[in-house]
Amino acid sequence: MSFSSLQASASHALAPYGWDEGWEAAFAPYAEQGLLPGRVLRVDRGQCDVVTPVGTVRGDTEFVVPRDPLKVVCTGDWVAVDAAGDPQYVRTLLPRRTAFARSTSSKRSEGQILAANVDHAIITVSLAVELDLGRVERFLALAWESGAQPLVVLSKADLVPDPVGLSYLVEDVESVAPGVQVLPVSSQTGEGLDVLGAVVGGGTSVLLGTSGAGKSTLANTLLGEEAMTVRAARDVDGKGRHTTTTRNLLVLPGGGVLIDTPGLRGVGLWDAETGVGQVFSEIEQLAEDCRFQDCAHESEPGCAVAAAVEDGSLSVRRLESYRKLLRENQRIVAKTDARLRAEILKDWKRKGAEGRAALEAKRGARGR
């Protein structure tokens, strides 16, 4: 297949999967080598399903085994495939535009890439259980850090028949999601599906949330078919078992691409300081008016954040959540950054010395 004919066939066959002039330009050097462009539909045990201009192929990823776990082949990646022989191989990844990553639950705290080249991160929160605003903030931090635009979907809205009660729940989530649309949706009644369909119709979207949040039901509704297995959540706590075990990329009939993901039990931050700042933008704006540039917002004089807590314009829960996520993110980053580890240790020693000095001063005053 000639270079020009490959470009033409790729533009025709891969357009529904998000292929555009930017990807065409990025792939050009590999087209000259006789490789095929493709998008990864799913990854499983060192192999992946890749849609190409000549159809879907099963590609081996042994040539793309980086030391960095964040650079492994992932659902949503655009790749160059050597489909000339058997087996077929993924030779390289095209540079990602966005990447949704979290830290693993292992002691090594490695990063794990969940989805690549995503435009919209749809955070699915079930209204069948009590809202966990802290978890919503955590998902939002990762979503903003990825480079995608977050959207919070409150699924199973039909379980809250009172419009006033539903509006209060929406307001609660909006209060922790500045700059993010919060959309009540019901696959049973159709509420909100027209708006959601319009969002996912433009680009690539990833469904994120815990087990039982209703992601697979939403995916089936958007697809118009039972493509994803659905199991009922437990009545006692609203939790569900993992019905989706791999990340799958699906083309929607109304346009757009959807990546469905397994339910996430743990949502650890991974170098998400910018994302945390975006989620808690009101706190960072308040901090600009603090008297001291390195204010910890605890007991320092002239702290604008503490003043906001005192006058009730900032909730204690919100500030504690902000501190918690910043500390967690700092610990994760410090594990891979020797200089930061040294700075943290130096800061701990300084604070310890100051604490001991203050204690000795108190003892001395009592002895007089």
mmCIF file with all atom_site columns, N, CA and C in Angstrom, residues 126-194:
data_model
loop_
_atom_site.group_PDB
_atom_site.id
_atom_site.type_symbol
_atom_site.label_atom_id
_atom_site.label_alt_id
_atom_site.label_comp_id
_atom_site.label_asym_id
_atom_site.label_entity_id
_atom_site.label_seq_id
_atom_site.pdbx_PDB_ins_code
_atom_site.Cartn_x
_atom_site.Cartn_y
_atom_site.Cartn_z
_atom_site.occupancy
_atom_site.B_iso_or_equiv
_atom_site.pdbx_formal_charge
_atom_site.auth_seq_id
_atom_site.auth_comp_id
_atom_site.auth_asym_id
_atom_site.auth_atom_id
_atom_site.pdbx_PDB_model_num
ATOM 1   N N  . SER A 1 126 ? -23.185 7.208  41.817 1.00 0.00 ? 126 SER A N  1
ATOM 2   C CA . SER A 1 126 ? -24.515 6.649  41.993 1.00 0.00 ? 126 SER A CA 1
ATOM 3   C C  . SER A 1 126 ? -25.293 7.382  43.080 1.00 0.00 ? 126 SER A C  1
ATOM 4   N N  . LEU A 1 127 ? -26.552 7.686  42.776 1.00 0.00 ? 127 LEU A N  1
ATOM 5   C CA . LEU A 1 127 ? -27.433 8.291  43.770 1.00 0.00 ? 127 LEU A CA 1
ATOM 6   C C  . LEU A 1 127 ? -28.158 7.230  44.594 1.00 0.00 ? 127 LEU A C  1
ATOM 7   N N  . ALA A 1 128 ? -27.792 5.946  44.391 1.00 0.00 ? 128 ALA A N  1
ATOM 8   C CA . ALA A 1 128 ? -28.376 4.874  45.188 1.00 0.00 ? 128 ALA A CA 1
ATOM 9   C C  . ALA A 1 128 ? -27.744 4.802  46.572 1.00 0.00 ? 128 ALA A C  1
ATOM 10  N N  . VAL A 1 129 ? -26.623 5.472  46.748 1.00 0.00 ? 129 VAL A N  1
ATOM 11  C CA . VAL A 1 129 ? -25.929 5.486  48.039 1.00 0.00 ? 129 VAL A CA 1
ATOM 12  C C  . VAL A 1 129 ? -25.636 6.930  48.425 1.00 0.00 ? 129 VAL A C  1
ATOM 13  N N  . GLU A 1 130 ? -25.203 7.120  49.672 1.00 0.00 ? 130 GLU A N  1
ATOM 14  C CA . GLU A 1 130 ? -24.892 8.462  50.158 1.00 0.00 ? 130 GLU A CA 1
ATOM 15  C C  . GLU A 1 130 ? -23.705 9.045  49.403 1.00 0.00 ? 130 GLU A C  1
ATOM 16  N N  . LEU A 1 131 ? -23.796 10.322 49.067 1.00 0.00 ? 131 LEU A N  1
ATOM 17  C CA . LEU A 1 131 ? -22.720 10.978 48.331 1.00 0.00 ? 131 LEU A CA 1
ATOM 18  C C  . LEU A 1 131 ? -21.440 11.002 49.156 1.00 0.00 ? 131 LEU A C  1
ATOM 19  N N  . ASP A 1 132 ? -20.328 10.675 48.496 1.00 0.00 ? 132 ASP A N  1
ATOM 20  C CA . ASP A 1 132 ? -19.009 10.774 49.102 1.00 0.00 ? 132 ASP A CA 1
ATOM 21  C C  . ASP A 1 132 ? -18.277 11.902 48.374 1.00 0.00 ? 132 ASP A C  1
ATOM 22  N N  . LEU A 1 133 ? -18.383 13.122 48.913 1.00 0.00 ? 133 LEU A N  1
ATOM 23  C CA . LEU A 1 133 ? -17.811 14.288 48.226 1.00 0.00 ? 133 LEU A CA 1
ATOM 24  C C  . LEU A 1 133 ? -16.298 14.208 48.152 1.00 0.00 ? 133 LEU A C  1
ATOM 25  N N  . GLY A 1 134 ? -15.673 13.609 49.154 1.00 0.00 ? 134 GLY A N  1
ATOM 26  C CA . GLY A 1 134 ? -14.223 13.462 49.115 1.00 0.00 ? 134 GLY A CA 1
ATOM 27  C C  . GLY A 1 134 ? -13.766 12.613 47.945 1.00 0.00 ? 134 GLY A C  1
ATOM 28  N N  . ARG A 1 135 ? -14.511 11.552 47.649 1.00 0.00 ? 135 ARG A N  1
ATOM 29  C CA . ARG A 1 135 ? -14.163 10.701 46.510 1.00 0.00 ? 135 ARG A CA 1
ATOM 30  C C  . ARG A 1 135 ? -14.376 11.456 45.200 1.00 0.00 ? 135 ARG A C  1
ATOM 31  N N  . VAL A 1 136 ? -15.438 12.255 45.134 1.00 0.00 ? 136 VAL A N  1
ATOM 32  C CA . VAL A 1 136 ? -15.664 13.061 43.928 1.00 0.00 ? 136 VAL A CA 1
ATOM 33  C C  . VAL A 1 136 ? -14.489 14.006 43.710 1.00 0.00 ? 136 VAL A C  1
ATOM 34  N N  . GLU A 1 137 ? -14.023 14.657 44.765 1.00 0.00 ? 137 GLU A N  1
ATOM 35  C CA . GLU A 1 137 ? -12.875 15.568 44.654 1.00 0.00 ? 137 GLU A CA 1
ATOM 36  C C  . GLU A 1 137 ? -11.636 14.832 44.163 1.00 0.00 ? 137 GLU A C  1
ATOM 37  N N  . ARG A 1 138 ? -11.441 13.610 44.647 1.00 0.00 ? 138 ARG A N  1
ATOM 38  C CA . ARG A 1 138 ? -10.283 12.806 44.247 1.00 0.00 ? 138 ARG A CA 1
ATOM 39  C C  . ARG A 1 138 ? -10.341 12.468 42.752 1.00 0.00 ? 138 ARG A C  1
ATOM 40  N N  . PHE A 1 139 ? -11.501 12.012 42.287 1.00 0.00 ? 139 PHE A N  1
ATOM 41  C CA . PHE A 1 139 ? -11.656 11.717 40.860 1.00 0.00 ? 139 PHE A CA 1
ATOM 42  C C  . PHE A 1 139 ? -11.434 12.979 40.021 1.00 0.00 ? 139 PHE A C  1
ATOM 43  N N  . LEU A 1 140 ? -11.958 14.096 40.488 1.00 0.00 ? 140 LEU A N  1
ATOM 44  C CA . LEU A 1 140 ? -11.821 15.341 39.738 1.00 0.00 ? 140 LEU A CA 1
ATOM 45  C C  . LEU A 1 140 ? -10.365 15.772 39.630 1.00 0.00 ? 140 LEU A C  1
ATOM 46  N N  . ALA A 1 141 ? -9.595  15.590 40.705 1.00 0.00 ? 141 ALA A N  1
ATOM 47  C CA . ALA A 1 141 ? -8.179  15.958 40.665 1.00 0.00 ? 141 ALA A CA 1
ATOM 48  C C  . ALA A 1 141 ? -7.438  15.169 39.592 1.00 0.00 ? 141 ALA A C  1
ATOM 49  N N  . LEU A 1 142 ? -7.709  13.859 39.516 1.00 0.00 ? 142 LEU A N  1
ATOM 50  C CA . LEU A 1 142 ? -7.066  13.035 38.500 1.00 0.00 ? 142 LEU A CA 1
ATOM 51  C C  . LEU A 1 142 ? -7.537  13.414 37.099 1.00 0.00 ? 142 LEU A C  1
ATOM 52  N N  . ALA A 1 143 ? -8.824  13.732 36.988 1.00 0.00 ? 143 ALA A N  1
ATOM 53  C CA . ALA A 1 143 ? -9.369  14.101 35.675 1.00 0.00 ? 143 ALA A CA 1
ATOM 54  C C  . ALA A 1 143 ? -8.745  15.395 35.166 1.00 0.00 ? 143 ALA A C  1
ATOM 55  N N  . TRP A 1 144 ? -8.687  16.418 36.014 1.00 0.00 ? 144 TRP A N  1
ATOM 56  C CA . TRP A 1 144 ? -8.075  17.685 35.591 1.00 0.00 ? 144 TRP A CA 1
ATOM 57  C C  . TRP A 1 144 ? -6.601  17.480 35.244 1.00 0.00 ? 144 TRP A C  1
ATOM 58  N N  . GLU A 1 145 ? -5.908  16.669 36.040 1.00 0.00 ? 145 GLU A N  1
ATOM 59  C CA . GLU A 1 145 ? -4.482  16.442 35.789 1.00 0.00 ? 145 GLU A CA 1
ATOM 60  C C  . GLU A 1 145 ? -4.255  15.746 34.453 1.00 0.00 ? 145 GLU A C  1
ATOM 61  N N  . SER A 1 146 ? -5.220  14.927 34.030 1.00 0.00 ? 146 SER A N  1
ATOM 62  C CA . SER A 1 146 ? -5.062  14.173 32.784 1.00 0.00 ? 146 SER A CA 1
ATOM 63  C C  . SER A 1 146 ? -5.065  15.068 31.557 1.00 0.00 ? 146 SER A C  1
ATOM 64  N N  . GLY A 1 147 ? -5.678  16.236 31.676 1.00 0.00 ? 147 GLY A N  1
ATOM 65  C CA . GLY A 1 147 ? -5.819  17.112 30.519 1.00 0.00 ? 147 GLY A CA 1
ATOM 66  C C  . GLY A 1 147 ? -7.190  17.038 29.894 1.00 0.00 ? 147 GLY A C  1
ATOM 67  N N  . ALA A 1 148 ? -8.040  16.113 30.382 1.00 0.00 ? 148 ALA A N  1
ATOM 68  C CA . ALA A 1 148 ? -9.404  15.991 29.861 1.00 0.00 ? 148 ALA A CA 1
ATOM 69  C C  . ALA A 1 148 ? -10.336 16.946 30.601 1.00 0.00 ? 148 ALA A C  1
ATOM 70  N N  . GLN A 1 149 ? -11.502 17.188 30.023 1.00 0.00 ? 149 GLN A N  1
ATOM 71  C CA . GLN A 1 149 ? -12.526 18.009 30.661 1.00 0.00 ? 149 GLN A CA 1
ATOM 72  C C  . GLN A 1 149 ? -13.437 17.103 31.478 1.00 0.00 ? 149 GLN A C  1
ATOM 73  N N  . PRO A 1 150 ? -13.515 17.312 32.801 1.00 0.00 ? 150 PRO A N  1
ATOM 74  C CA . PRO A 1 150 ? -14.374 16.442 33.610 1.00 0.00 ? 150 PRO A CA 1
ATOM 75  C C  . PRO A 1 150 ? -15.856 16.783 33.449 1.00 0.00 ? 150 PRO A C  1
ATOM 76  N N  . LEU A 1 151 ? -16.679 15.774 33.677 1.00 0.00 ? 151 LEU A N  1
ATOM 77  C CA . LEU A 1 151 ? -18.129 15.912 33.771 1.00 0.00 ? 151 LEU A CA 1
ATOM 78  C C  . LEU A 1 151 ? -18.577 14.939 34.848 1.00 0.00 ? 151 LEU A C  1
ATOM 79  N N  . VAL A 1 152 ? -19.351 15.410 35.824 1.00 0.00 ? 152 VAL A N  1
ATOM 80  C CA . VAL A 1 152 ? -19.863 14.523 36.871 1.00 0.00 ? 152 VAL A CA 1
ATOM 81  C C  . VAL A 1 152 ? -21.286 14.123 36.509 1.00 0.00 ? 152 VAL A C  1
ATOM 82  N N  . VAL A 1 153 ? -21.503 12.825 36.357 1.00 0.00 ? 153 VAL A N  1
ATOM 83  C CA . VAL A 1 153 ? -22.826 12.281 36.083 1.00 0.00 ? 153 VAL A CA 1
ATOM 84  C C  . VAL A 1 153 ? -23.363 11.642 37.354 1.00 0.00 ? 153 VAL A C  1
ATOM 85  N N  . LEU A 1 154 ? -24.513 12.111 37.819 1.00 0.00 ? 154 LEU A N  1
ATOM 86  C CA . LEU A 1 154 ? -25.191 11.511 38.964 1.00 0.00 ? 154 LEU A CA 1
ATOM 87  C C  . LEU A 1 154 ? -26.158 10.472 38.420 1.00 0.00 ? 154 LEU A C  1
ATOM 88  N N  . SER A 1 155 ? -25.720 9.210  38.427 1.00 0.00 ? 155 SER A N  1
ATOM 89  C CA . SER A 1 155 ? -26.521 8.146  37.818 1.00 0.00 ? 155 SER A CA 1
ATOM 90  C C  . SER A 1 155 ? -27.646 7.696  38.744 1.00 0.00 ? 155 SER A C  1
ATOM 91  N N  . LYS A 1 156 ? -28.601 6.954  38.176 1.00 0.00 ? 156 LYS A N  1
ATOM 92  C CA . LYS A 1 156 ? -29.751 6.420  38.913 1.00 0.00 ? 156 LYS A CA 1
ATOM 93  C C  . LYS A 1 156 ? -30.572 7.544  39.548 1.00 0.00 ? 156 LYS A C  1
ATOM 94  N N  . ALA A 1 157 ? -30.716 8.642  38.795 1.00 0.00 ? 157 ALA A N  1
ATOM 95  C CA . ALA A 1 157 ? -31.467 9.801  39.301 1.00 0.00 ? 157 ALA A CA 1
ATOM 96  C C  . ALA A 1 157 ? -32.925 9.471  39.548 1.00 0.00 ? 157 ALA A C  1
ATOM 97  N N  . ASP A 1 158 ? -33.436 8.404  38.930 1.00 0.00 ? 158 ASP A N  1
ATOM 98  C CA . ASP A 1 158 ? -34.830 8.018  39.143 1.00 0.00 ? 158 ASP A CA 1
ATOM 99  C C  . ASP A 1 158 ? -35.077 7.547  40.570 1.00 0.00 ? 158 ASP A C  1
ATOM 100 N N  . LEU A 1 159 ? -34.009 7.229  41.306 1.00 0.00 ? 159 LEU A N  1
ATOM 101 C CA . LEU A 1 159 ? -34.149 6.808  42.703 1.00 0.00 ? 159 LEU A CA 1
ATOM 102 C C  . LEU A 1 159 ? -34.378 7.993  43.636 1.00 0.00 ? 159 LEU A C  1
ATOM 103 N N  . VAL A 1 160 ? -34.279 9.214  43.090 1.00 0.00 ? 160 VAL A N  1
ATOM 104 C CA . VAL A 1 160 ? -34.559 10.427 43.871 1.00 0.00 ? 160 VAL A CA 1
ATOM 105 C C  . VAL A 1 160 ? -35.715 11.148 43.168 1.00 0.00 ? 160 VAL A C  1
ATOM 106 N N  . PRO A 1 161 ? -36.940 10.709 43.408 1.00 0.00 ? 161 PRO A N  1
ATOM 107 C CA . PRO A 1 161 ? -38.093 11.255 42.663 1.00 0.00 ? 161 PRO A CA 1
ATOM 108 C C  . PRO A 1 161 ? -38.443 12.688 43.033 1.00 0.00 ? 161 PRO A C  1
ATOM 109 N N  . ASP A 1 162 ? -38.020 13.143 44.201 1.00 0.00 ? 162 ASP A N  1
ATOM 110 C CA . ASP A 1 162 ? -38.329 14.507 44.632 1.00 0.00 ? 162 ASP A CA 1
ATOM 111 C C  . ASP A 1 162 ? -37.407 15.492 43.919 1.00 0.00 ? 162 ASP A C  1
ATOM 112 N N  . PRO A 1 163 ? -37.930 16.365 43.056 1.00 0.00 ? 163 PRO A N  1
ATOM 113 C CA . PRO A 1 163 ? -37.088 17.311 42.313 1.00 0.00 ? 163 PRO A CA 1
ATOM 114 C C  . PRO A 1 163 ? -36.285 18.232 43.226 1.00 0.00 ? 163 PRO A C  1
ATOM 115 N N  . VAL A 1 164 ? -36.875 18.641 44.341 1.00 0.00 ? 164 VAL A N  1
ATOM 116 C CA . VAL A 1 164 ? -36.166 19.535 45.260 1.00 0.00 ? 164 VAL A CA 1
ATOM 117 C C  . VAL A 1 164 ? -34.989 18.800 45.904 1.00 0.00 ? 164 VAL A C  1
ATOM 118 N N  . GLY A 1 165 ? -35.233 17.571 46.347 1.00 0.00 ? 165 GLY A N  1
ATOM 119 C CA . GLY A 1 165 ? -34.151 16.781 46.932 1.00 0.00 ? 165 GLY A CA 1
ATOM 120 C C  . GLY A 1 165 ? -33.035 16.532 45.939 1.00 0.00 ? 165 GLY A C  1
ATOM 121 N N  . LEU A 1 166 ? -33.395 16.264 44.674 1.00 0.00 ? 166 LEU A N  1
ATOM 122 C CA . LEU A 1 166 ? -32.384 16.042 43.637 1.00 0.00 ? 166 LEU A CA 1
ATOM 123 C C  . LEU A 1 166 ? -31.577 17.307 43.393 1.00 0.00 ? 166 LEU A C  1
ATOM 124 N N  . SER A 1 167 ? -32.238 18.459 43.404 1.00 0.00 ? 167 SER A N  1
ATOM 125 C CA . SER A 1 167 ? -31.526 19.726 43.174 1.00 0.00 ? 167 SER A CA 1
ATOM 126 C C  . SER A 1 167 ? -30.516 19.997 44.288 1.00 0.00 ? 167 SER A C  1
ATOM 127 N N  . TYR A 1 168 ? -30.857 19.595 45.521 1.00 0.00 ? 168 TYR A N  1
ATOM 128 C CA . TYR A 1 168 ? -29.920 19.772 46.627 1.00 0.00 ? 168 TYR A CA 1
ATOM 129 C C  . TYR A 1 168 ? -28.681 18.892 46.445 1.00 0.00 ? 168 TYR A C  1
ATOM 130 N N  . LEU A 1 169 ? -28.899 17.675 45.976 1.00 0.00 ? 169 LEU A N  1
ATOM 131 C CA . LEU A 1 169 ? -27.767 16.778 45.729 1.00 0.00 ? 169 LEU A CA 1
ATOM 132 C C  . LEU A 1 169 ? -26.858 17.337 44.630 1.00 0.00 ? 169 LEU A C  1
ATOM 133 N N  . VAL A 1 170 ? -27.465 17.871 43.594 1.00 0.00 ? 170 VAL A N  1
ATOM 134 C CA . VAL A 1 170 ? -26.683 18.490 42.514 1.00 0.00 ? 170 VAL A CA 1
ATOM 135 C C  . VAL A 1 170 ? -25.879 19.663 43.056 1.00 0.00 ? 170 VAL A C  1
ATOM 136 N N  . GLU A 1 171 ? -26.505 20.490 43.887 1.00 0.00 ? 171 GLU A N  1
ATOM 137 C CA . GLU A 1 171 ? -25.805 21.634 44.478 1.00 0.00 ? 171 GLU A CA 1
ATOM 138 C C  . GLU A 1 171 ? -24.635 21.188 45.352 1.00 0.00 ? 171 GLU A C  1
ATOM 139 N N  . ASP A 1 172 ? -24.820 20.104 46.106 1.00 0.00 ? 172 ASP A N  1
ATOM 140 C CA . ASP A 1 172 ? -23.740 19.589 46.954 1.00 0.00 ? 172 ASP A CA 1
ATOM 141 C C  . ASP A 1 172 ? -22.522 19.226 46.116 1.00 0.00 ? 172 ASP A C  1
ATOM 142 N N  . VAL A 1 173 ? -22.760 18.548 44.997 1.00 0.00 ? 173 VAL A N  1
ATOM 143 C CA . VAL A 1 173 ? -21.640 18.138 44.133 1.00 0.00 ? 173 VAL A CA 1
ATOM 144 C C  . VAL A 1 173 ? -21.043 19.353 43.425 1.00 0.00 ? 173 VAL A C  1
ATOM 145 N N  . GLU A 1 174 ? -21.885 20.273 42.986 1.00 0.00 ? 174 GLU A N  1
ATOM 146 C CA . GLU A 1 174 ? -21.383 21.480 42.326 1.00 0.00 ? 174 GLU A CA 1
ATOM 147 C C  . GLU A 1 174 ? -20.470 22.275 43.255 1.00 0.00 ? 174 GLU A C  1
ATOM 148 N N  . SER A 1 175 ? -20.746 22.214 44.559 1.00 0.00 ? 175 SER A N  1
ATOM 149 C CA . SER A 1 175 ? -19.937 22.977 45.514 1.00 0.00 ? 175 SER A CA 1
ATOM 150 C C  . SER A 1 175 ? -18.500 22.467 45.601 1.00 0.00 ? 175 SER A C  1
ATOM 151 N N  . VAL A 1 176 ? -18.257 21.215 45.183 1.00 0.00 ? 176 VAL A N  1
ATOM 152 C CA . VAL A 1 176 ? -16.895 20.668 45.226 1.00 0.00 ? 176 VAL A CA 1
ATOM 153 C C  . VAL A 1 176 ? -16.329 20.485 43.819 1.00 0.00 ? 176 VAL A C  1
ATOM 154 N N  . ALA A 1 177 ? -17.051 20.969 42.819 1.00 0.00 ? 177 ALA A N  1
ATOM 155 C CA . ALA A 1 177 ? -16.630 20.767 41.430 1.00 0.00 ? 177 ALA A CA 1
ATOM 156 C C  . ALA A 1 177 ? -16.657 22.071 40.642 1.00 0.00 ? 177 ALA A C  1
ATOM 157 N N  . PRO A 1 178 ? -15.839 23.059 41.028 1.00 0.00 ? 178 PRO A N  1
ATOM 158 C CA . PRO A 1 178 ? -15.841 24.332 40.297 1.00 0.00 ? 178 PRO A CA 1
ATOM 159 C C  . PRO A 1 178 ? -15.438 24.145 38.840 1.00 0.00 ? 178 PRO A C  1
ATOM 160 N N  . GLY A 1 179 ? -16.211 24.771 37.957 1.00 0.00 ? 179 GLY A N  1
ATOM 161 C CA . GLY A 1 179 ? -15.903 24.684 36.528 1.00 0.00 ? 179 GLY A CA 1
ATOM 162 C C  . GLY A 1 179 ? -16.315 23.394 35.867 1.00 0.00 ? 179 GLY A C  1
ATOM 163 N N  . VAL A 1 180 ? -17.096 22.565 36.581 1.00 0.00 ? 180 VAL A N  1
ATOM 164 C CA . VAL A 1 180 ? -17.482 21.254 36.055 1.00 0.00 ? 180 VAL A CA 1
ATOM 165 C C  . VAL A 1 180 ? -19.007 21.144 36.012 1.00 0.00 ? 180 VAL A C  1
ATOM 166 N N  . GLN A 1 181 ? -19.533 20.646 34.909 1.00 0.00 ? 181 GLN A N  1
ATOM 167 C CA . GLN A 1 181 ? -20.972 20.416 34.801 1.00 0.00 ? 181 GLN A CA 1
ATOM 168 C C  . GLN A 1 181 ? -21.351 19.186 35.618 1.00 0.00 ? 181 GLN A C  1
ATOM 169 N N  . VAL A 1 182 ? -22.450 19.292 36.374 1.00 0.00 ? 182 VAL A N  1
ATOM 170 C CA . VAL A 1 182 ? -22.976 18.172 37.157 1.00 0.00 ? 182 VAL A CA 1
ATOM 171 C C  . VAL A 1 182 ? -24.337 17.820 36.578 1.00 0.00 ? 182 VAL A C  1
ATOM 172 N N  . LEU A 1 183 ? -24.481 16.571 36.115 1.00 0.00 ? 183 LEU A N  1
ATOM 173 C CA . LEU A 1 183 ? -25.653 16.186 35.330 1.00 0.00 ? 183 LEU A CA 1
ATOM 174 C C  . LEU A 1 183 ? -26.357 14.966 35.925 1.00 0.00 ? 183 LEU A C  1
ATOM 175 N N  . PRO A 1 184 ? -27.595 15.126 36.442 1.00 0.00 ? 184 PRO A N  1
ATOM 176 C CA . PRO A 1 184 ? -28.364 13.958 36.876 1.00 0.00 ? 184 PRO A CA 1
ATOM 177 C C  . PRO A 1 184 ? -28.819 13.168 35.648 1.00 0.00 ? 184 PRO A C  1
ATOM 178 N N  . VAL A 1 185 ? -28.654 11.844 35.700 1.00 0.00 ? 185 VAL A N  1
ATOM 179 C CA . VAL A 1 185 ? -28.974 11.000 34.548 1.00 0.00 ? 185 VAL A CA 1
ATOM 180 C C  . VAL A 1 185 ? -29.691 9.745  35.030 1.00 0.00 ? 185 VAL A C  1
ATOM 181 N N  . SER A 1 186 ? -30.662 9.311  34.260 1.00 0.00 ? 186 SER A N  1
ATOM 182 C CA . SER A 1 186 ? -31.336 8.043  34.538 1.00 0.00 ? 186 SER A CA 1
ATOM 183 C C  . SER A 1 186 ? -31.483 7.248  33.254 1.00 0.00 ? 186 SER A C  1
ATOM 184 N N  . SER A 1 187 ? -30.934 6.027  33.247 1.00 0.00 ? 187 SER A N  1
ATOM 185 C CA . SER A 1 187 ? -31.111 5.151  32.091 1.00 0.00 ? 187 SER A CA 1
ATOM 186 C C  . SER A 1 187 ? -32.525 4.605  32.038 1.00 0.00 ? 187 SER A C  1
ATOM 187 N N  . GLN A 1 188 ? -33.258 4.680  33.178 1.00 0.00 ? 188 GLN A N  1
ATOM 188 C CA . GLN A 1 188 ? -34.630 4.174  33.234 1.00 0.00 ? 188 GLN A CA 1
ATOM 189 C C  . GLN A 1 188 ? -35.621 5.167  32.630 1.00 0.00 ? 188 GLN A C  1
ATOM 190 N N  . THR A 1 189 ? -35.479 6.437  32.991 1.00 0.00 ? 189 THR A N  1
ATOM 191 C CA . THR A 1 189 ? -36.441 7.449  32.533 1.00 0.00 ? 189 THR A CA 1
ATOM 192 C C  . THR A 1 189 ? -35.933 8.259  31.343 1.00 0.00 ? 189 THR A C  1
ATOM 193 N N  . GLY A 1 190 ? -34.624 8.189  31.080 1.00 0.00 ? 190 GLY A N  1
ATOM 194 C CA . GLY A 1 190 ? -34.043 8.972  29.986 1.00 0.00 ? 190 GLY A CA 1
ATOM 195 C C  . GLY A 1 190 ? -33.596 10.357 30.397 1.00 0.00 ? 190 GLY A C  1
ATOM 196 N N  . GLU A 1 191 ? -33.775 10.714 31.673 1.00 0.00 ? 191 GLU A N  1
ATOM 197 C CA . GLU A 1 191 ? -33.374 12.046 32.137 1.00 0.00 ? 191 GLU A CA 1
ATOM 198 C C  . GLU A 1 191 ? -31.882 12.281 31.908 1.00 0.00 ? 191 GLU A C  1
ATOM 199 N N  . GLY A 1 192 ? -31.557 13.414 31.297 1.00 0.00 ? 192 GLY A N  1
ATOM 200 C CA . GLY A 1 192 ? -30.170 13.827 31.117 1.00 0.00 ? 192 GLY A CA 1
ATOM 201 C C  . GLY A 1 192 ? -29.425 13.139 29.999 1.00 0.00 ? 192 GLY A C  1
ATOM 202 N N  . LEU A 1 193 ? -30.024 12.129 29.372 1.00 0.00 ? 193 LEU A N  1
ATOM 203 C CA . LEU A 1 193 ? -29.291 11.363 28.359 1.00 0.00 ? 193 LEU A CA 1
ATOM 204 C C  . LEU A 1 193 ? -29.039 12.172 27.088 1.00 0.00 ? 193 LEU A C  1
ATOM 205 N N  . ASP A 1 194 ? -29.936 13.102 26.763 1.00 0.00 ? 194 ASP A N  1
ATOM 206 C CA . ASP A 1 194 ? -29.723 13.920 25.567 1.00 0.00 ? 194 ASP A CA 1
ATOM 207 C C  . ASP A 1 194 ? -28.496 14.808 25.742 1.00 0.00 ? 194 ASP A C  1
#
